[in-house]
Amino acid sequence: MNENPQNSVSPKTIEQVYQPVTRRTFLKGTAAAMAGLAGLVAALKPLLALERGEMTLDDLLQKHYRELKPEELQRILRELEARCAREHGVQPVIRDLKPLPGVEFGYALNLTRCIGCRKCAHACLQENNQSRSSADDIEMSYIRVLELKKGAINLEESDLYYNPQTVPQKDKYYMPVQCHQCREAPCTKVCPVQATWQEADGIVVVDYNWCIGCRYCMAACPYDARRFNYRKPNLQSARINPNQSYLSNRIRPKGVVEKCTFCLHRTRDGKYPACLEVCPTGARVFGNLLDPDSEISYILKNKRVYILKEDVGTLPRFYYFFDQ
Amino acid sequence: MSEYLTFLWRVVRISFQGSWKFYAWMTLLSVVSLVGLHAYARQVVEGLETTGMTNQVSWGAYIANFTFLVGVAAAAVMLVIPAYIYKKQFMHEVVLFGELMAIAVIIMCLLFVTVDLGHPERFHHMIPPFGIFNFPGSILSWDVIVLNGYLLLNLHIAGYLLYCRYRQTQPTKKFYIPFVFISIAWAVSIHTVTAFLYVGLAGRSYWHHPLVPSRFLASAFVAGPALMILVFQVIRRFVRYWIGDEPIFTLRMIMTVAMIINMFLLGCELFTEFYSPTQHAAAAHYLYFGLHGHNGLVAWIWTAIVLDLVGLALLITPISRKITGLNLACVACVVGIWIEKGMGLIIPGFVPSPLGQIVEYLPTFNETLVCVGIWAFGALLYSWMLHVAIPIMNGSLRARPEIASSTQPSS
């Protein structure tokens, strides 16, 4: 075997490995370790800016919502209230509302009546405490209103950022899209940690304290119905809705996915969703699919109903219908 | 036990012994890794807003690199099959380098997934009994199993064989041969399951396509061997371990066949998308030609196609029988497939969005630093493993140095 100066490990070096550590090697090693450690500390320095209380041991040890004992859940709710008061100066009431027995929610939207005013998208933002960079910023709203050309239902030709002087425009019609609360929900199926699931009343919810933020559910959703908190939610205290619930509109941490819950903090309390209440044309119909006398059941029985992306096989609980 | 501790101690010792070139290389990689770590620390504090991702394009460079690297890891099997099934002795001399690469690359994959998480500190939510494992529903939980399983398999096989070599004893077959055969099937599974991550989403027509897993495997068996060939050249040039031409040209043959299949499948895909373009072809249209004036990926994909074609042309002609020609083919194929499978597969899945909007994606500077950092860390890991493994392989680092080595290669 000939000596090759390019060898990374020469026989001489190998020889050293078998010998006890010399003083020189020890000092060299220590110096290298110190340099490495200094580099590591310097690299991790930004972590000092983490806010206090952003990552607590309690958070790390918290169990999945469905495995929490009632008293554990109550303690967490009080803690979340205190956190909101501390960080935003608003004292909320955070409740845990369970699905009502004998209720399966359904939503129908009248495409003949909708005028594309986007009031629903704004009301959603007010109700659900989404992050926004300005009062008009509806990017995080759970409702996306599409402007479509009359004559077809072609989403590819739709415009989300339409901005004419007045709506509706003559040759256009409008289609608000939000979570369809699918019976065969692709989003809950793909979640690796079951942080999102379907409740007994059909509403698909997210445990924001359990979500790991992988965004697989967003990739799976055919309706673009999920939003991700790429940063800590930006909210003005004056605009915070203090009527909150654990599974819906409480203020989210950064790094988790959120979505429309049919305003379950209202609807499980006998009220209508915020988007329905604000609609100026009465295009929105909400109710119990299991009640044969409800308005929603009447519409599904008697109107020409359209299901968005029916070919994907998601079996939505959200329907579109037409008057004429 | 004490012999094993001595072994570990010697591994530690040799990790810090080397020429100035070795020190310079390792220092460079460490610095770049730390720069990446710094960028990641910033991301942890500020959130994923430091990346170019949006609600519409919710996966980006991290997942793209992850996808590419899973293929590279799977391709270690292309050294294992000739060595263990066709019993080619010359492949036995290099198969370990493939397994070590698989280890380094799987660790890179796990890092790329971790940096993509909004809440990496909640990782234990996947691990029972601390968490809930959505198995078998979620393909992501399948992926966690197959990737970690593949990592363990390779750690066991490579670690066991190296330790036997160090002690200069014959490895006991039943301790490793069954695992070698499991690892062959397992390698195919890691890339197939990763393809199913995308194929399983019916709402994304660009991905919901039965050809995707086959193309994944075909392109992986090009990019992986290509990287191996380049690594072999480096080992030949800088390190005390002789690698003959035979393993390199065996890999060349594998690459050539895989590349032909890959390009054929690409042709099938293009025909299906463009001969009778449906609304579902919008993503492909965006990728290759741009859509409604948005053409962020067009330059990328055509670069990839040209590189793929150059690589293919070099591989099927005698030019690649010369080492320079082969190296050129390898570089062209690796870069081409990295673009095609990363940006070319992940991003068009999100553009246009399911509601028809076009939101383009470009990685930010911070996001790029994190990616570069992980690549550097992977290279660091692999360099270190080679640095330790090669003296063991060539018999210069052994349990009883006083006894003359009998496993010295004949070179």
XYZ file of C-alpha atoms in Angstrom:
735
model
C 0.000 0.000 0.000
C 1.634 3.257 -1.044
C 1.432 6.585 0.723
C -0.999 8.882 -1.036
C -1.041 12.466 0.240
C -4.683 12.805 -0.841
C -5.900 10.094 1.462
C -8.329 11.405 4.010
C -7.218 8.789 6.505
C -3.546 7.868 6.333
C -2.080 4.876 8.178
C -0.458 7.361 10.535
C -3.848 8.749 11.504
C -5.207 5.267 12.006
C -2.236 4.594 14.265
C -3.283 7.557 16.428
C -6.756 6.131 16.884
C -5.319 3.136 18.690
C -3.161 5.281 20.987
C -4.438 6.933 24.157
C -5.550 10.554 23.738
C -2.572 12.897 23.912
C -2.693 16.278 25.597
C -2.393 17.941 22.208
C -5.309 15.983 20.720
C -7.394 16.676 23.796
C -6.829 20.425 23.570
C -7.509 20.400 19.834
C -10.709 18.446 20.426
C -11.854 20.804 23.164
C -11.214 23.835 20.981
C -13.158 22.290 18.114
C -16.039 21.378 20.431
C -16.164 24.926 21.816
C -16.203 26.384 18.306
C -18.996 24.009 17.327
C -21.009 24.843 20.422
C -20.591 28.565 19.842
C -21.802 28.088 16.269
C -24.818 26.124 17.490
C -25.760 28.775 20.042
C -25.386 31.524 17.447
C -27.557 29.565 15.014
C -30.313 29.088 17.585
C -30.256 32.681 18.817
C -33.526 33.710 17.108
C -35.365 31.318 19.449
C -34.852 33.877 22.233
C -37.548 35.944 20.556
C -40.173 33.244 21.231
C -42.878 34.775 23.316
C -43.225 33.603 26.853
C -46.042 31.109 27.195
C -46.014 30.283 23.491
C -44.779 26.765 24.144
C -45.631 25.479 27.604
C -45.269 22.051 29.119
C -49.045 21.953 29.681
C -49.591 22.499 25.966
C -47.167 19.725 25.117
C -48.817 17.273 27.489
C -52.411 18.127 26.591
C -54.434 15.213 25.284
C -56.654 15.100 22.220
C -59.973 16.945 22.689
C -61.962 13.727 22.566
C -59.841 12.136 25.287
C -60.063 15.031 27.729
C -61.976 14.539 30.962
C -64.657 17.233 31.518
C -62.675 18.847 34.330
C -59.471 18.883 32.244
C -61.356 20.543 29.406
C -62.809 23.146 31.779
C -59.342 23.986 33.084
C -58.061 24.373 29.506
C -61.006 26.603 28.555
C -60.303 28.910 31.519
C -56.620 29.011 30.589
C -57.443 29.912 26.999
C -59.743 32.695 28.237
C -56.980 34.039 30.453
C -54.524 33.902 27.572
C -56.872 35.846 25.306
C -57.413 38.469 28.020
C -53.680 38.745 28.600
C -52.657 38.952 24.973
C -55.526 40.904 23.452
C -57.095 42.728 26.388
C -60.492 41.147 25.711
C -62.148 38.787 28.191
C -63.905 36.106 26.106
C -66.272 33.339 27.097
C -64.980 30.105 25.592
C -67.548 27.337 25.676
C -67.555 23.714 24.671
C -70.786 23.046 22.809
C -71.620 19.445 21.988
C -73.608 18.329 18.907
C -77.368 18.376 19.479
C -79.066 14.960 19.337
C -81.181 14.344 16.252
C -79.528 17.150 14.301
C -77.551 16.953 11.082
C -76.831 20.373 9.666
C -77.199 21.195 5.994
C -76.703 24.424 4.072
C -78.116 25.471 0.732
C -77.295 28.564 -1.294
C -79.537 30.111 -3.915
C -77.379 30.953 -6.934
C -80.233 32.884 -8.533
C -80.402 35.293 -5.617
C -76.744 35.746 -4.701
C -75.515 39.140 -5.899
C -71.862 38.761 -4.985
C -71.764 41.517 -2.358
C -69.280 39.531 -0.219
C -71.113 40.534 2.973
C -71.010 36.873 4.049
C -67.224 36.727 3.625
C -66.802 39.836 5.794
C -69.301 38.653 8.417
C -67.407 35.379 8.651
C -64.265 37.311 9.497
C -66.015 39.317 12.225
C -67.569 36.227 13.725
C -64.673 33.817 13.636
C -61.695 35.930 14.729
C -59.528 35.207 11.709
C -56.226 36.941 11.244
C -56.262 39.973 8.937
C -53.717 42.562 7.927
C -56.374 45.258 7.387
C -60.128 45.533 7.951
C -60.737 44.649 4.290
C -58.391 41.689 4.168
C -60.665 38.676 3.593
C -57.912 36.195 2.626
C -58.510 34.204 5.835
C -62.306 34.321 5.560
C -63.838 30.860 5.303
C -65.952 32.004 2.371
C -64.550 32.646 -1.082
C -67.009 34.349 -3.438
C -66.362 33.524 -7.080
C -67.535 35.606 -10.018
C -68.506 33.372 -12.918
C -69.516 34.026 -16.496
C -73.150 33.238 -17.198
C -73.710 30.270 -19.461
C -71.562 27.736 -17.649
C -70.311 26.656 -14.256
C -66.630 26.887 -15.100
C -64.513 27.445 -12.001
C -61.370 27.722 -14.083
C -62.743 30.900 -15.628
C -63.870 32.277 -12.276
C -62.544 35.445 -10.692
C -62.059 35.723 -6.958
C -60.710 39.266 -6.953
C -63.530 40.918 -8.950
C -63.931 44.558 -8.042
C -66.548 46.458 -10.087
C -68.366 49.639 -8.940
C -71.579 47.756 -8.302
C -72.687 44.145 -8.126
C -74.215 42.162 -9.675
C -72.664 42.672 -13.103
C -75.032 41.908 -15.962
C -73.223 39.019 -17.630
C -71.979 37.509 -14.381
C -73.273 35.428 -11.523
C -71.721 34.690 -8.136
C -70.904 31.559 -6.194
C -69.766 31.697 -2.570
C -67.759 28.599 -1.622
C -67.046 27.471 1.934
C -66.495 24.173 3.733
C -68.973 21.632 2.380
C -68.867 19.529 5.595
C -68.575 16.441 3.398
C -69.934 13.094 4.482
C -66.910 11.458 2.833
C -64.479 14.148 3.936
C -61.047 13.722 2.341
C -59.509 16.114 4.874
C -60.310 14.061 7.971
C -59.199 10.880 6.253
C -55.692 12.143 5.497
C -54.927 13.818 8.834
C -52.080 11.786 10.348
C -53.048 12.607 13.949
C -56.876 12.831 13.767
C -56.710 16.489 14.672
C -59.680 17.040 12.386
C -62.814 14.912 12.419
C -66.516 14.880 11.722
C -68.877 15.463 14.629
C -72.242 13.734 15.089
C -74.093 16.718 13.560
C -71.906 16.521 10.457
C -69.631 19.470 11.214
C -65.955 18.911 10.480
C -63.890 20.471 13.270
C -60.216 20.971 14.113
C -58.577 20.669 17.528
C -56.165 23.596 17.245
C -54.245 22.296 20.237
C -53.648 18.965 18.530
C -52.978 19.941 14.891
C -49.320 19.518 13.929
C -49.613 21.871 10.956
C -48.647 19.454 8.150
C -51.318 20.932 5.848
C -52.145 17.556 4.277
C -55.834 18.354 4.810
C -55.429 21.517 2.732
C -53.973 19.488 -0.111
C -56.861 17.032 0.190
C -59.717 19.565 0.185
C -61.370 19.961 -3.243
C -63.125 23.186 -2.160
C -60.157 25.271 -0.961
C -62.010 25.507 2.341
C -59.098 25.378 4.772
C -56.797 28.161 5.908
C -53.431 27.942 7.584
C -52.056 30.358 10.173
C -48.732 31.127 8.574
C -48.135 33.586 11.414
C -49.586 34.524 14.771
C -53.097 35.842 14.063
C -53.169 39.578 13.598
C -56.298 40.916 15.349
C -57.378 44.307 16.642
C -58.810 44.021 20.158
C -61.859 46.058 19.187
C -62.729 43.517 16.498
C -62.477 40.391 18.627
C -65.685 38.441 19.043
C -65.764 37.386 22.717
C -68.419 34.692 22.164
C -66.072 31.797 21.449
C -65.894 28.036 21.542
C -63.041 25.544 21.728
C -63.722 23.853 18.390
C -64.638 26.944 16.388
C -63.793 30.614 16.691
C -61.439 30.912 19.656
C -58.246 32.709 18.696
C -55.933 30.277 16.982
C -52.235 29.793 17.649
C -49.883 30.179 14.707
C -49.050 27.073 12.689
C -52.454 25.365 12.714
C -55.183 24.836 10.143
C -58.668 26.330 10.570
C -61.947 26.160 8.679
C -65.653 26.904 8.566
C -67.616 25.137 11.320
C -71.065 26.404 10.266
C -70.484 28.790 13.251
C -71.083 25.899 15.661
C -70.857 28.249 18.653
C -74.037 29.851 17.256
C -75.781 26.995 15.479
C -75.473 24.511 18.353
C -76.993 27.273 20.449
C -80.100 27.606 18.262
C -78.898 30.547 16.158
C -78.130 30.852 12.455
C -74.589 31.075 11.053
C -73.234 34.629 10.769
C -73.044 34.429 6.961
C -76.757 33.620 6.735
C -77.835 36.415 9.065
C -75.973 39.047 7.105
C -77.085 37.962 3.627
C -79.153 40.849 2.165
C -80.939 38.719 -0.463
C -81.920 35.707 1.612
C -79.895 33.465 -0.651
C -78.820 31.258 2.227
C -80.863 28.455 3.794
C -79.614 26.578 6.847
C -81.223 23.869 8.912
C -81.591 20.329 10.114
C -81.460 17.688 7.370
C -83.073 15.134 9.696
C -86.165 17.288 10.163
C -88.494 16.618 7.175
C -90.305 19.928 7.780
C -87.218 22.132 7.786
C -86.679 24.654 5.012
C -83.495 22.905 3.924
C -85.360 19.605 3.538
C -88.002 21.390 1.442
C -85.353 22.795 -0.881
C -83.570 19.489 -1.338
C -86.886 17.875 -2.197
C -88.321 20.553 -4.493
C -85.575 22.623 -6.123
C -83.073 22.064 -8.866
C -80.049 21.345 -6.714
C -76.435 21.463 -7.878
C -73.569 19.804 -6.029
C -70.138 21.307 -6.609
C -67.586 18.753 -7.803
C -69.963 15.866 -7.347
C -67.521 13.733 -9.363
C -64.991 13.785 -6.513
C -67.379 11.729 -4.389
C -67.269 13.849 -1.241
C -71.054 13.856 -0.639
C -71.266 17.422 0.685
C -73.803 18.820 3.135
C -73.597 22.100 1.263
C -75.881 22.514 -1.779
C -76.465 25.115 -4.462
C -79.902 25.623 -5.958
C -81.693 27.765 -8.544
C -84.999 29.592 -8.520
C -85.813 29.744 -12.212
C -19.692 -5.170 25.459
C -16.387 -3.502 26.288
C -15.216 -4.412 22.806
C -18.221 -2.590 21.377
C -17.518 0.471 23.518
C -13.910 0.455 22.287
C -15.307 0.296 18.759
C -17.534 3.310 19.386
C -14.661 5.208 20.960
C -12.460 4.501 17.963
C -15.255 5.658 15.669
C -15.386 8.917 17.594
C -11.602 9.246 17.441
C -11.359 8.641 13.740
C -14.203 11.075 13.075
C -11.864 13.863 14.115
C -8.739 12.613 12.341
C -8.070 13.493 8.765
C -6.246 15.545 6.183
C -6.655 19.308 5.957
C -8.952 18.774 2.983
C -11.211 16.641 5.131
C -11.281 19.294 7.855
C -11.976 22.051 5.347
C -14.827 20.088 3.756
C -16.433 19.154 7.059
C -16.090 22.695 8.423
C -17.694 24.127 5.313
C -20.622 21.708 5.568
C -21.010 22.395 9.284
C -21.116 26.136 8.714
C -23.711 25.833 5.957
C -25.791 23.478 8.133
C -25.673 25.995 10.964
C -26.744 28.791 8.618
C -29.719 26.584 7.684
C -30.462 25.942 11.341
C -30.391 29.679 11.977
C -32.899 30.244 9.186
C -35.067 27.492 10.642
C -34.920 29.057 14.116
C -36.235 32.258 12.548
C -39.033 30.292 10.933
C -39.966 28.708 14.276
C -40.322 32.150 15.840
C -42.140 33.931 13.036
C -44.097 31.002 11.635
C -44.177 29.555 8.142
C -44.827 33.055 6.862
C -41.072 33.175 6.306
C -41.688 30.766 3.410
C -43.292 31.473 0.049
C -46.231 29.181 0.785
C -49.816 30.435 0.840
C -53.306 29.108 1.508
C -53.465 28.180 -2.166
C -49.993 26.670 -2.570
C -49.736 25.038 0.832
C -46.718 22.816 0.100
C -43.515 24.063 -1.477
C -39.784 23.507 -1.644
C -39.635 21.423 1.537
C -42.062 18.792 0.326
C -40.560 18.944 -3.176
C -37.093 18.107 -1.836
C -38.582 15.474 0.421
C -40.218 13.740 -2.538
C -37.042 13.761 -4.592
C -34.941 12.423 -1.719
C -37.262 9.534 -0.888
C -36.505 8.328 -4.407
C -32.764 8.624 -3.871
C -33.056 6.596 -0.678
C -35.120 3.933 -2.415
C -32.522 3.676 -5.169
C -30.027 2.055 -2.777
C -31.910 -1.088 -3.737
C -30.286 -0.867 -7.172
C -26.976 -1.766 -5.515
C -28.533 -4.372 -3.252
C -30.304 -6.336 -6.000
C -27.208 -6.995 -8.175
C -25.185 -7.804 -5.052
C -27.554 -10.138 -3.255
C -29.893 -11.504 -5.908
C -27.541 -11.735 -8.890
C -24.599 -12.360 -6.545
C -22.205 -10.004 -8.285
C -19.075 -9.911 -6.146
C -18.019 -6.490 -7.413
C -21.293 -5.018 -6.181
C -20.693 -6.430 -2.714
C -17.692 -4.156 -2.462
C -19.821 -1.034 -2.890
C -23.262 -2.017 -1.665
C -22.511 -0.586 1.759
C -22.032 2.877 0.254
C -25.569 2.663 -1.081
C -26.970 1.633 2.275
C -25.108 4.431 4.042
C -26.428 6.892 1.500
C -29.945 5.620 2.158
C -29.441 6.323 5.866
C -28.210 9.872 5.291
C -30.932 10.595 2.750
C -33.775 9.239 4.890
C -32.601 11.487 7.705
C -32.718 14.389 5.254
C -36.262 13.359 4.302
C -37.359 13.350 7.932
C -35.782 16.788 8.394
C -37.567 18.172 5.332
C -40.904 16.958 6.687
C -40.158 18.337 10.133
C -39.299 21.826 8.900
C -42.561 21.834 6.964
C -44.651 21.375 10.124
C -46.395 24.303 11.756
C -45.983 22.618 15.139
C -42.907 20.381 15.076
C -42.948 20.197 18.885
C -46.222 18.261 18.628
C -44.564 15.483 16.665
C -45.371 13.015 19.443
C -49.057 13.344 18.522
C -48.253 10.762 15.845
C -46.739 8.267 18.243
C -48.986 6.104 20.398
C -49.485 5.988 23.340
C -48.708 9.747 23.579
C -50.644 10.499 20.438
C -53.181 9.093 18.014
C -51.914 7.393 14.927
C -54.448 7.694 12.121
C -53.657 4.291 10.688
C -54.520 2.905 8.163
C -56.603 5.882 7.006
C -53.888 8.460 6.489
C -51.216 7.738 3.910
C -48.962 10.095 5.839
C -48.976 7.680 8.759
C -48.039 4.880 6.343
C -45.197 7.051 5.167
C -43.975 7.560 8.724
C -43.857 3.783 9.196
C -42.134 2.934 5.934
C -39.550 5.722 6.131
C -38.556 4.974 9.715
C -38.645 1.247 9.015
C -36.324 1.709 6.059
C -34.003 3.791 8.205
C -33.864 1.081 10.874
C -33.334 -1.693 8.314
C -30.396 0.091 6.753
C -28.924 1.093 10.109
C -29.048 -2.526 11.165
C -27.613 -4.011 7.970
C -24.850 -1.434 7.528
C -24.018 -1.306 11.229
C -23.867 -5.074 11.589
C -21.725 -5.647 8.500
C -19.322 -2.861 9.453
C -18.926 -4.160 12.973
C -18.204 -7.671 11.656
C -15.643 -6.240 9.268
C -14.085 -4.334 12.141
C -13.804 -7.524 14.195
C -12.663 -9.392 11.090
C -15.261 -12.103 11.588
C -17.624 -13.538 9.007
C -21.110 -12.030 9.410
C -23.724 -14.593 10.458
C -26.147 -14.890 7.567
C -29.341 -15.161 9.562
C -28.590 -11.846 11.265
C -28.596 -9.840 8.100
C -29.661 -11.721 4.946
C -33.390 -11.747 5.846
C -33.225 -8.016 6.487
C -31.503 -7.427 3.170
C -34.376 -9.100 1.354
C -36.962 -7.242 3.400
C -35.153 -3.999 2.583
C -35.505 -4.673 -1.160
C -39.292 -4.782 -0.959
C -39.255 -2.015 1.608
C -37.302 0.308 -0.694
C -40.009 -0.007 -3.329
C -42.631 0.617 -0.662
C -41.142 3.900 0.563
C -41.369 5.473 -2.833
C -44.717 3.956 -3.696
C -46.284 5.103 -0.436
C -44.822 8.580 -0.963
C -46.420 8.614 -4.414
C -49.726 7.513 -2.866
C -49.587 10.611 -0.648
C -50.373 12.572 -3.785
C -52.218 10.011 -5.895
C -54.732 9.476 -3.083
C -56.098 13.017 -3.323
C -59.075 12.865 -5.671
C -59.532 16.628 -5.496
C -56.181 17.293 -7.192
C -56.524 15.977 -10.700
C -52.880 16.623 -11.561
C -51.847 14.081 -8.933
C -54.821 11.726 -9.055
C -53.221 9.644 -11.748
C -52.175 5.950 -11.685
C -48.957 6.675 -13.592
C -47.457 8.743 -10.780
C -46.037 5.845 -8.670
C -44.470 4.150 -11.696
C -42.866 7.374 -12.803
C -41.675 7.993 -9.253
C -39.862 4.672 -9.220
C -38.464 5.021 -12.729
C -37.063 8.498 -12.086
C -35.760 7.452 -8.664
C -33.825 4.600 -10.243
C -32.173 7.154 -12.500
C -31.392 9.863 -9.957
C -30.241 7.508 -7.186
C -27.701 5.512 -9.239
C -26.551 8.756 -10.890
C -25.708 10.218 -7.471
C -23.999 6.941 -6.510
C -21.816 7.015 -9.625
C -20.735 10.560 -8.778
C -19.993 9.544 -5.185
C -17.926 6.560 -6.388
C -15.777 8.923 -8.442
C -15.161 11.046 -5.368
C -14.253 7.989 -3.305
C -11.918 6.768 -6.042
C -10.213 10.115 -6.234
C -9.875 11.110 -2.603
C -10.105 8.047 -0.445
C -8.212 4.842 0.122
C -10.745 2.465 -1.314
C -10.607 0.974 -4.741
C -13.808 0.887 -6.723
C -13.511 -0.768 -10.083
C -15.340 0.195 -13.259
C -17.755 -2.712 -13.057
C -20.094 -1.331 -10.375
C -20.135 2.011 -12.152
C -21.084 0.512 -15.477
C -23.659 -1.773 -13.916
C -25.273 1.349 -12.479
C -25.013 3.018 -15.874
C -27.015 0.189 -17.398
C -29.671 0.430 -14.679
C -29.874 4.191 -15.153
C -30.243 3.858 -18.895
C -33.130 1.407 -18.682
C -34.849 3.438 -15.950
C -34.413 6.673 -17.897
C -35.936 5.157 -21.042
C -38.941 3.985 -18.985
C -39.185 7.380 -17.274
C -39.214 9.273 -20.565
C -41.722 6.838 -22.052
C -44.061 7.376 -19.101
C -43.575 11.134 -19.408
C -44.621 10.856 -23.047
C -47.763 8.930 -22.032
C -48.578 11.613 -19.508
C -48.115 14.439 -22.002
C -50.245 12.671 -24.587
C -53.085 12.111 -22.123
C -53.017 15.707 -20.912
C -52.710 17.463 -24.244
C -54.263 15.333 -27.006
C -57.769 15.996 -25.756
C -57.274 18.615 -23.100
C -59.978 18.551 -20.436
C -60.378 21.041 -17.623
C -58.160 18.707 -15.614
C -55.237 19.510 -17.909
C -55.101 23.091 -16.587
C -52.270 22.265 -14.175
C -50.190 20.613 -16.895
C -50.913 23.566 -19.126
C -49.717 25.919 -16.411
C -46.568 23.841 -15.936
C -45.540 23.546 -19.584
C -46.964 26.621 -21.250
C -48.272 28.942 -18.570
C -51.912 29.774 -17.888
C -53.644 33.151 -18.268
C -50.313 34.945 -18.387
C -48.813 33.143 -15.387
C -45.783 31.112 -16.353
C -43.578 30.814 -13.270
C -42.744 27.151 -13.863
C -42.340 27.129 -17.641
C -38.606 27.888 -17.680
C -38.002 25.334 -14.930
C -39.813 22.452 -16.572
C -38.271 22.978 -19.991
C -34.824 23.107 -18.386
C -35.687 19.787 -16.750
C -36.948 18.274 -20.004
C -33.824 19.389 -21.880
C -31.568 18.009 -19.134
C -33.505 14.726 -19.120
C -33.174 14.445 -22.889
C -29.453 15.287 -22.815
C -28.995 12.698 -20.060
C -30.910 10.102 -22.062
C -28.954 10.855 -25.241
C -25.650 10.513 -23.391
C -26.729 7.301 -21.700
C -27.906 5.435 -24.787
C -24.853 6.405 -26.862
C -21.253 5.258 -26.384
C -20.337 8.724 -25.066
C -21.239 7.600 -21.570
C -18.850 4.644 -21.772
C -16.186 7.201 -21.026
C -16.187 8.431 -17.463
C -16.456 12.133 -18.374
C -19.450 11.464 -20.590
C -21.048 9.371 -17.882
C -20.473 12.026 -15.241
C -22.081 14.590 -17.499
C -25.084 12.294 -17.992
C -25.352 11.781 -14.239
C -25.322 15.508 -13.467
C -27.901 16.192 -16.197
C -30.184 13.428 -14.914
C -29.920 14.380 -11.230
C -30.670 18.051 -11.838
C -33.364 17.304 -14.410
C -35.189 14.876 -12.165
C -34.791 17.081 -9.108
C -36.631 19.884 -10.927
C -39.183 17.628 -12.576
C -40.102 15.770 -9.402
C -39.822 18.657 -7.027
C -41.142 21.901 -8.446
C -42.603 20.089 -11.467
C -44.752 17.695 -9.463
C -45.641 19.435 -6.219
C -46.394 22.997 -7.300
C -48.711 22.321 -10.288
C -50.808 20.174 -7.924
C -51.833 23.487 -6.337
C -52.004 25.667 -9.454
C -54.665 26.449 -10.383
C -56.338 26.100 -6.985
C -59.429 23.866 -6.698
C -61.525 27.003 -7.220
C -59.574 28.037 -10.306
C -57.329 30.761 -8.944
C -53.738 31.017 -10.018
C -51.445 31.872 -7.139
C -47.813 31.349 -8.021
C -45.172 30.106 -5.646
C -41.512 30.955 -5.302
C -39.407 29.920 -2.312
C -38.192 32.796 -0.163
C -34.569 33.394 0.762
C -35.084 32.044 4.274
C -36.819 28.933 2.945
C -33.951 28.370 0.504
C -31.434 28.660 3.328
C -33.281 25.985 5.292
C -33.227 23.699 2.228
C -29.533 24.314 1.566
C -28.843 23.710 5.242
C -30.542 20.309 5.153
C -28.656 19.335 1.999
C -25.394 20.375 3.654
C -26.282 18.437 6.774
C -27.038 15.344 4.681
C -23.702 15.701 2.908
C -22.006 16.146 6.283
C -23.633 13.001 7.600
C -22.724 10.970 4.530
C -19.138 12.270 4.437
C -18.749 11.345 8.072
C -20.164 7.858 7.534
C -17.829 7.263 4.593
C -14.897 8.626 6.559
C -15.524 6.102 9.310
C -16.655 3.213 7.121
C -13.866 3.216 4.565
C -10.970 2.529 6.976
C -13.068 -0.304 8.378
C -13.864 -1.609 4.905
C -10.246 -1.597 3.762
C -9.151 -3.233 6.970
C -6.985 -0.469 8.361
C -9.307 0.176 11.297
C -9.914 -3.110 13.065
C -10.409 -4.620 16.475
C -6.914 -6.120 16.766
C -4.506 -3.950 14.815
C -1.521 -6.052 15.987
C -2.686 -8.965 13.792
C -2.011 -8.414 10.109
C -5.225 -7.824 8.255
C -6.456 -10.593 5.998
C -9.323 -8.695 4.445
C -7.082 -6.162 2.728
C -8.405 -5.549 -0.777
C -6.044 -6.829 -3.439
C -5.591 -3.467 -5.128
